[in-house]
Each structure stands twice: as C-alpha cells, then as structure tokens.
Coordinates of C-alpha atoms in Angstrom, one line a residue:
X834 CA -2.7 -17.9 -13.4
X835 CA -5.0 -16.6 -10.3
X836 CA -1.6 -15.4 -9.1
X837 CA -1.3 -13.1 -12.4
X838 CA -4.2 -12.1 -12.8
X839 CA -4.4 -10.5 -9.4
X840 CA -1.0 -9.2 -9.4
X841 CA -1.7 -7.8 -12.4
X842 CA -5.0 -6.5 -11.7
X843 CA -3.5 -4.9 -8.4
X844 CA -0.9 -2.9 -9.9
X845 CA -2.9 -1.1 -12.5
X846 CA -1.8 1.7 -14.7
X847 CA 0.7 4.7 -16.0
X848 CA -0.4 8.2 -15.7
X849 CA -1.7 11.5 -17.3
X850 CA -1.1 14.6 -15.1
X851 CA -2.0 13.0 -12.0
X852 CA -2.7 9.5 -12.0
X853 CA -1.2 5.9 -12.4
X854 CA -0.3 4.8 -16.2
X855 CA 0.5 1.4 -17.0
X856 CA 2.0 -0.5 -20.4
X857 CA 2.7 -4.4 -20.7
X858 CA 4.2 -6.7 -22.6
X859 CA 3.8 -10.5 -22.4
X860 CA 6.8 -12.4 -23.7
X861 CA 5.7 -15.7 -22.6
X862 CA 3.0 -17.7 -21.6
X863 CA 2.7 -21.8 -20.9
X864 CA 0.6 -23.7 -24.0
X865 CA -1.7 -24.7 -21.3
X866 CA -2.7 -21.4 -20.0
X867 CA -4.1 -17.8 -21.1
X868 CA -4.6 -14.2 -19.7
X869 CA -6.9 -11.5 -20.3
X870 CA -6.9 -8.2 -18.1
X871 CA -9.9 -5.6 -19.9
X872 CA -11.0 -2.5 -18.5
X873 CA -13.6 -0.7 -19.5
X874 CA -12.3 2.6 -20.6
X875 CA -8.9 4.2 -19.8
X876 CA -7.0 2.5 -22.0
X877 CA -5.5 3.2 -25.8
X878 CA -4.7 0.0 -27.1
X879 CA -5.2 -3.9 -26.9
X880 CA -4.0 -7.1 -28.1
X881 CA -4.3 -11.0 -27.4
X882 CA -4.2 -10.5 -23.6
X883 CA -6.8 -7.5 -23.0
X884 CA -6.5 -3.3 -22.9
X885 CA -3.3 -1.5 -22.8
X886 CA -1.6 1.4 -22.3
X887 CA -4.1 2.7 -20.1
X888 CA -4.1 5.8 -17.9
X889 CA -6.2 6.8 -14.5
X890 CA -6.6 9.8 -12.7
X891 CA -6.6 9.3 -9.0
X892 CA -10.2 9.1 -7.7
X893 CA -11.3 7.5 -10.7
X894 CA -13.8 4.1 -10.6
X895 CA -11.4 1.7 -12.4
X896 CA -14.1 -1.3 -14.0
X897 CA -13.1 -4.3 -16.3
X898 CA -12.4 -7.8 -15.9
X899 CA -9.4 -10.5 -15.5
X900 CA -9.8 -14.2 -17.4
X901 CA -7.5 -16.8 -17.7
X902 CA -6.5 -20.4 -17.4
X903 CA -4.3 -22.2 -15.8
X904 CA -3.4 -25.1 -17.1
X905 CA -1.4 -27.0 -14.5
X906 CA -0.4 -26.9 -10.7
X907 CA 1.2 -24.4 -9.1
X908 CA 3.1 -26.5 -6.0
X909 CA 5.5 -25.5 -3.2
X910 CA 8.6 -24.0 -5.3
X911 CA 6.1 -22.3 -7.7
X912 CA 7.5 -18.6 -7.4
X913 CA 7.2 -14.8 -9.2
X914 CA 10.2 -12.7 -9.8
X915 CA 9.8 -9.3 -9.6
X916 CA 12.7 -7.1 -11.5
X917 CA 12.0 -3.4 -11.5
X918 CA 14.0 -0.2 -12.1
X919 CA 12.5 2.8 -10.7
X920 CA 13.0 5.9 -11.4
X921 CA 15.4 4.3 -14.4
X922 CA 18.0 4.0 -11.1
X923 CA 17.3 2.3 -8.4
X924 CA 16.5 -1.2 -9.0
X925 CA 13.8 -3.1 -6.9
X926 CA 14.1 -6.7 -7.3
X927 CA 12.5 -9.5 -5.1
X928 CA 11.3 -13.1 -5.3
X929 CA 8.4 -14.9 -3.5
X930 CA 6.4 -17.8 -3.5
X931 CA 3.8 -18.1 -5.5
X932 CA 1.9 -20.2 -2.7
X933 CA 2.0 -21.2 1.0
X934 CA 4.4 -18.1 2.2
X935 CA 4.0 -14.6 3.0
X936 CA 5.7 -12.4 0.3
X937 CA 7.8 -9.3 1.6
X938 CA 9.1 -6.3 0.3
X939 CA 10.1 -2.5 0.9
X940 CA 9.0 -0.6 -2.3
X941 CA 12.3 1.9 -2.9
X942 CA 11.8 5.5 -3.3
X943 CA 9.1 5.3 -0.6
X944 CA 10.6 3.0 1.6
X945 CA 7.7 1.3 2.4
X946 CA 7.5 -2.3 3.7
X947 CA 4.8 -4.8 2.0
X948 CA 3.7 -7.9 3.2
X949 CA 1.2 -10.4 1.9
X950 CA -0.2 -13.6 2.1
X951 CA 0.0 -16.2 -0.9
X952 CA -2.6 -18.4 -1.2
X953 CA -2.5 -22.0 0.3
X954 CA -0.5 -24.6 -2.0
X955 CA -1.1 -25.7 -4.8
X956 CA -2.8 -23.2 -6.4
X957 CA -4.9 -25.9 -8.7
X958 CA -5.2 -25.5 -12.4
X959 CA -8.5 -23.3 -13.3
X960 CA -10.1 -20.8 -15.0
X961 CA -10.5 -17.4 -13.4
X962 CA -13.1 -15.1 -13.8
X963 CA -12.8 -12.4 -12.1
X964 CA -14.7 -8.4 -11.7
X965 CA -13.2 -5.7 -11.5
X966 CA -14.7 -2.9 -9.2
X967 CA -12.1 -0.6 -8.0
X968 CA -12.1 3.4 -6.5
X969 CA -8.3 4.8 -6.8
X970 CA -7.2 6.8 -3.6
X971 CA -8.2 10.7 -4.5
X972 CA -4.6 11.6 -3.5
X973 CA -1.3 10.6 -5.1
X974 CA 0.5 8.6 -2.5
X975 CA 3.7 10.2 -3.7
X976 CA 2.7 13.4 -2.7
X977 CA 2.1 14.3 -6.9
X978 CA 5.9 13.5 -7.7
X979 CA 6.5 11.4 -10.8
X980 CA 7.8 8.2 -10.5
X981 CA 8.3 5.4 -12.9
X982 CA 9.0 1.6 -12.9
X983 CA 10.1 -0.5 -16.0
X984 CA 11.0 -4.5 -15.8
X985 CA 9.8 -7.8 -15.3
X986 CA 7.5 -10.0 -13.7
X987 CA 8.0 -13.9 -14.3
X988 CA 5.6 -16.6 -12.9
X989 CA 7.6 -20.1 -12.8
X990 CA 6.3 -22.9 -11.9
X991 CA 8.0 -25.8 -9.4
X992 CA 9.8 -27.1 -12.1
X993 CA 11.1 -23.6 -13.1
X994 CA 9.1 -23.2 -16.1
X995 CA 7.7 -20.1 -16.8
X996 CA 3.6 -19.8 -16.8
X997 CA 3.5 -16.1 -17.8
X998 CA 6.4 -13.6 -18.3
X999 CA 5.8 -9.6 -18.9
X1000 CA 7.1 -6.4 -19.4
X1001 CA 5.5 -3.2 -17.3
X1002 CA 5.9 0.2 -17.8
X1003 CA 4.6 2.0 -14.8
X1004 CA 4.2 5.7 -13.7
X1005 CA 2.4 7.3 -10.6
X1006 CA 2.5 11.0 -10.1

C-alpha cells in the first residue's frame, strides 16, 4: 500500500490552463487493505478513497494527506503495472517490482529516462500515514504543450493478486 500511496501521491493532477490535472478511478482493492489520497483544496470531487478530479497551476503549494493499510506482505515478485496511452497514441507501458529492484523507464513524448529505487523486500503490512507538503516546478516541463495520459496502474502481489487497481486520467500543459 506504501507503494500506492506514494506513486500516487507522486504523480499528482490534470490541468487548468497551465498546470497538471489528475482523475482516478479505483476498480479494485484487496479486503485487507485501504487507500485514501486528500488534498486540501484543488480538487472538485471525492469518494471512498479521498479528493478527485483535482487541478494545479504550476508553482502552486500542493498540501493533503495519503492513508492506507496494507493488509499483507508485499515479497520478492510483488510488482506494479503501469499501462498508459499518451497523447491517446502512443502507449507507455512498463512493469517493475514492487520491492528490492530499481524501476526503469523512458517517459514517451519527452523521451526521458527514469530510474528509481524500490524499497527493500518485503514491504511489511502497515498503515501509512503520510503528509503531504509539495511546491510544483513554476515552469511546465513540457515547455506549456498539452499532453495527456489515460490507463492503468495495478499493484499485484507475489501471488499475482491484485492489492489496488486504478484508472488515471492525466494532463500537463
């Protein structure tokens, strides 16, 4: 769930003018866990797992909290699919672990290469409680050109069951 709630957390919103807008959907999530991702303003809607459809303008303080639980383990295997369409076109798909391994990717469009650390395995069951305190880049890192992502992101455990599955709808500009 840690692993959600900062990816999550990380990618933020959909945007305004010029800014980052975000939507999301959660399809699934495993009995023994939960997930709650609030800001504190920004954002149009809620539901059972915190605000949505919220909207930033670069330079803005973005404040709010993630809280969850996860219920169980998350061992060697344990991995999150990423399955994205930018743009409506291009598709940016990738897979890493969820523990113990760097996670690599080049974001299209951009072609920039990312590469991050997991956390050490297992990632133990736990709540999370975590601030959030961030200041968006003043500038658009797509030089103000609109761009979009729409998919899926799925957290499975070792056994390939599915701790939290969701929807995003993502715009930068």
């Amino acid at each position: 769930m840690r692993l959600a709630c900062i990816a999550l957390a990380s990618l933020t919103p959909v945007a305004l003018g010029s800014g980052v807008s975000f939507s999301r959907t959660v399809t699934e999530i495993a009995d023994d866990s939960s997930f709650a991702l609030k800001f504190d303003s920004g954002c149009s809607s809620s539901d059972d797992y915190g605000s949505n459809d919220c909207s930033f303008n670069w330079g803005d303080e973005v404040t709010g909290s993630v809280d969850g639980e996860l219920g169980h383990d998350l061992n060697d295997g344990s991995v999150f699919d990423v399955d994205l369409k930018v743009d409506r076109i291009i598709s940016w798909k990738f897979s890493c672990a969820a523990c113990g391994a760097n996670c690599t990717t080049t974001i299209p469009v951009v072609n920039q290469d990312v590469n991050f650390a997991m956390p050490d395995c297992p990632i133990a069951a736990d709540s999370i409680s975590e601030v959030i305190d961030q200041v968006l880049p003043t500038d658009s890192p797509t030089d103000g050109i609109k761009v979009s992502a729409t998919g899926s992101v799925d957290v499975k455990d070792d056994n390939g069951d599915k701790v939290l599955a969701l929807d995003l709808d993502i715009t930068i500009q």
